[in-house]
Amino acid sequence: VVFLPRMPAPEFLNLIALADVMLDTVHFNGMNTSLEAFSVGTPVVTLPGEFQRGRHTQAMYHRMGLGECVADSAADYVDIAVRLGTDVAHRDAVRQRILERNACLYEDAGVVREFERFFREAVARRPS
């Protein structure tokens, strides 16, 4: 494990693009980091948690119609990560599928409209 200092966004994206695989943190997924990884095609292995905060990356994969990097156990998480880290052909195929399908994660006006709806309703329902 190598800890790197904070870096400017372009350098961070370059680093992510060079990674073979990223590991999603357990219990609190990397929402923004996963979006950044998917933007450059880097696979992120995730093990969804019980709560919403641990299911962000799973939801992104679901939205892309991909599931092979979503683990159902700790052992499966390790197996998926090892395969992506050691099987170049498999990793390249996963990376290509992510790049082909990631557009649905960005600039989705429907998501913006849903946030608008939520905030309008929340303000309308606030106690006087």
Tab-separated table of C-alpha atoms in Angstrom:
chain	number	residue	atom	x	y	z
A	1	VAL	CA	0.000	0.000	0.000
A	2	VAL	CA	1.311	3.388	-0.976
A	3	PHE	CA	-0.213	6.580	0.435
A	4	LEU	CA	0.075	9.543	-1.898
A	5	PRO	CA	-0.287	13.203	-1.049
A	6	ARG	CA	-3.288	15.185	-2.236
A	7	MET	CA	-2.902	16.116	-5.888
A	8	PRO	CA	-4.618	18.324	-8.446
A	9	ALA	CA	-7.662	16.797	-10.145
A	10	PRO	CA	-6.017	16.225	-13.557
A	11	GLU	CA	-3.139	14.327	-11.933
A	12	PHE	CA	-5.576	12.299	-9.827
A	13	LEU	CA	-7.571	11.317	-12.928
A	14	ASN	CA	-4.355	10.285	-14.671
A	15	LEU	CA	-3.442	8.141	-11.682
A	16	ILE	CA	-6.880	6.496	-11.656
A	17	ALA	CA	-6.639	5.852	-15.404
A	18	LEU	CA	-3.340	4.029	-14.848
A	19	ALA	CA	-4.765	1.804	-12.106
A	20	ASP	CA	-5.670	-1.767	-12.996
A	21	VAL	CA	-8.455	-1.858	-10.429
A	22	MET	CA	-9.789	0.248	-7.575
A	23	LEU	CA	-11.253	-1.060	-4.339
A	24	ASP	CA	-14.401	0.603	-3.059
A	25	THR	CA	-14.296	1.218	0.662
A	26	VAL	CA	-16.575	-0.994	2.690
A	27	HIS	CA	-19.418	0.655	4.659
A	28	PHE	CA	-19.074	4.019	2.905
A	29	ASN	CA	-18.562	3.899	-0.845
A	30	GLY	CA	-16.568	6.352	-2.891
A	31	MET	CA	-19.373	8.169	-4.688
A	32	ASN	CA	-17.273	10.864	-6.398
A	33	THR	CA	-14.209	8.653	-6.672
A	34	SER	CA	-16.235	5.909	-8.358
A	35	LEU	CA	-17.666	8.429	-10.820
A	36	GLU	CA	-14.128	9.607	-11.570
A	37	ALA	CA	-12.894	6.031	-11.998
A	38	PHE	CA	-15.736	5.155	-14.352
A	39	SER	CA	-15.057	8.285	-16.418
A	40	VAL	CA	-11.684	6.797	-17.396
A	41	GLY	CA	-12.883	3.170	-17.470
A	42	THR	CA	-11.162	1.930	-14.333
A	43	PRO	CA	-13.055	-0.959	-12.701
A	44	VAL	CA	-14.087	-0.476	-9.076
A	45	VAL	CA	-14.736	-3.574	-6.975
A	46	THR	CA	-17.560	-2.997	-4.513
A	47	LEU	CA	-19.271	-4.924	-1.731
A	48	PRO	CA	-22.628	-3.222	-1.116
A	49	GLY	CA	-23.479	-2.510	2.492
A	50	GLU	CA	-26.737	-2.511	4.379
A	51	PHE	CA	-27.265	1.240	4.113
A	52	GLN	CA	-27.537	3.617	1.166
A	53	ARG	CA	-24.073	5.065	1.862
A	54	GLY	CA	-22.580	1.675	1.051
A	55	ARG	CA	-24.435	1.154	-2.209
A	56	HIS	CA	-23.436	4.099	-4.413
A	57	THR	CA	-21.036	2.175	-6.637
A	58	GLN	CA	-23.435	-0.755	-6.911
A	59	ALA	CA	-26.126	1.661	-8.118
A	60	MET	CA	-23.766	3.081	-10.748
A	61	TYR	CA	-22.996	-0.411	-12.026
A	62	HIS	CA	-26.719	-1.192	-12.058
A	63	ARG	CA	-27.368	1.962	-14.061
A	64	MET	CA	-24.691	0.873	-16.574
A	65	GLY	CA	-26.126	-2.652	-16.745
A	66	LEU	CA	-22.935	-4.170	-15.328
A	67	GLY	CA	-22.621	-6.443	-12.321
A	68	GLU	CA	-19.396	-8.398	-12.520
A	69	CYS	CA	-17.522	-6.078	-10.134
A	70	VAL	CA	-20.250	-6.139	-7.471
A	71	ALA	CA	-19.352	-8.711	-4.820
A	72	ASP	CA	-21.814	-10.617	-2.670
A	73	SER	CA	-19.332	-11.524	0.076
A	74	ALA	CA	-15.890	-10.569	1.355
A	75	ALA	CA	-14.381	-13.623	-0.357
A	76	ASP	CA	-16.067	-12.672	-3.634
A	77	TYR	CA	-14.725	-9.107	-3.254
A	78	VAL	CA	-11.190	-10.489	-3.004
A	79	ASP	CA	-11.722	-12.894	-5.920
A	80	ILE	CA	-13.042	-10.148	-8.202
A	81	ALA	CA	-10.181	-7.802	-7.274
A	82	VAL	CA	-7.523	-10.469	-7.813
A	83	ARG	CA	-8.947	-11.470	-11.189
A	84	LEU	CA	-9.058	-7.857	-12.358
A	85	GLY	CA	-5.525	-7.332	-11.101
A	86	THR	CA	-4.067	-10.426	-12.758
A	87	ASP	CA	-6.173	-11.252	-15.842
A	88	VAL	CA	-5.329	-8.581	-18.404
A	89	ALA	CA	-7.850	-9.750	-21.021
A	90	HIS	CA	-10.684	-9.796	-18.477
A	91	ARG	CA	-9.696	-6.385	-17.078
A	92	ASP	CA	-9.519	-4.863	-20.565
A	93	ALA	CA	-12.956	-6.284	-21.425
A	94	VAL	CA	-14.474	-4.849	-18.218
A	95	ARG	CA	-12.777	-1.502	-18.842
A	96	GLN	CA	-14.186	-1.411	-22.383
A	97	ARG	CA	-17.734	-2.175	-21.185
A	98	ILE	CA	-17.485	0.610	-18.592
A	99	LEU	CA	-16.299	3.087	-21.230
A	100	GLU	CA	-19.097	2.034	-23.591
A	101	ARG	CA	-21.790	2.484	-20.939
A	102	ASN	CA	-20.604	5.210	-18.543
A	103	ALA	CA	-22.326	8.117	-20.309
A	104	CYS	CA	-25.556	7.339	-18.453
A	105	LEU	CA	-23.852	8.396	-15.204
A	106	TYR	CA	-23.092	11.957	-16.293
A	107	GLU	CA	-25.183	14.997	-17.191
A	108	ASP	CA	-28.488	13.213	-16.652
A	109	ALA	CA	-31.166	15.907	-16.578
A	110	GLY	CA	-33.558	13.418	-14.959
A	111	VAL	CA	-31.370	13.313	-11.858
A	112	VAL	CA	-31.331	17.109	-11.684
A	113	ARG	CA	-35.135	17.209	-12.010
A	114	GLU	CA	-35.456	14.623	-9.208
A	115	PHE	CA	-33.275	16.713	-6.896
A	116	GLU	CA	-35.390	19.757	-7.727
A	117	ARG	CA	-38.579	17.818	-6.932
A	118	PHE	CA	-37.173	16.556	-3.653
A	119	PHE	CA	-36.043	19.997	-2.472
A	120	ARG	CA	-39.361	21.614	-3.434
A	121	GLU	CA	-41.291	18.986	-1.501
A	122	ALA	CA	-38.923	19.172	1.483
A	123	VAL	CA	-39.322	22.953	1.667
A	124	ALA	CA	-43.104	22.713	1.263
A	125	ARG	CA	-43.334	20.171	4.094
A	126	ARG	CA	-41.068	21.964	6.564
A	127	PRO	CA	-42.655	22.886	9.864
A	128	SER	CA	-43.865	26.482	10.115
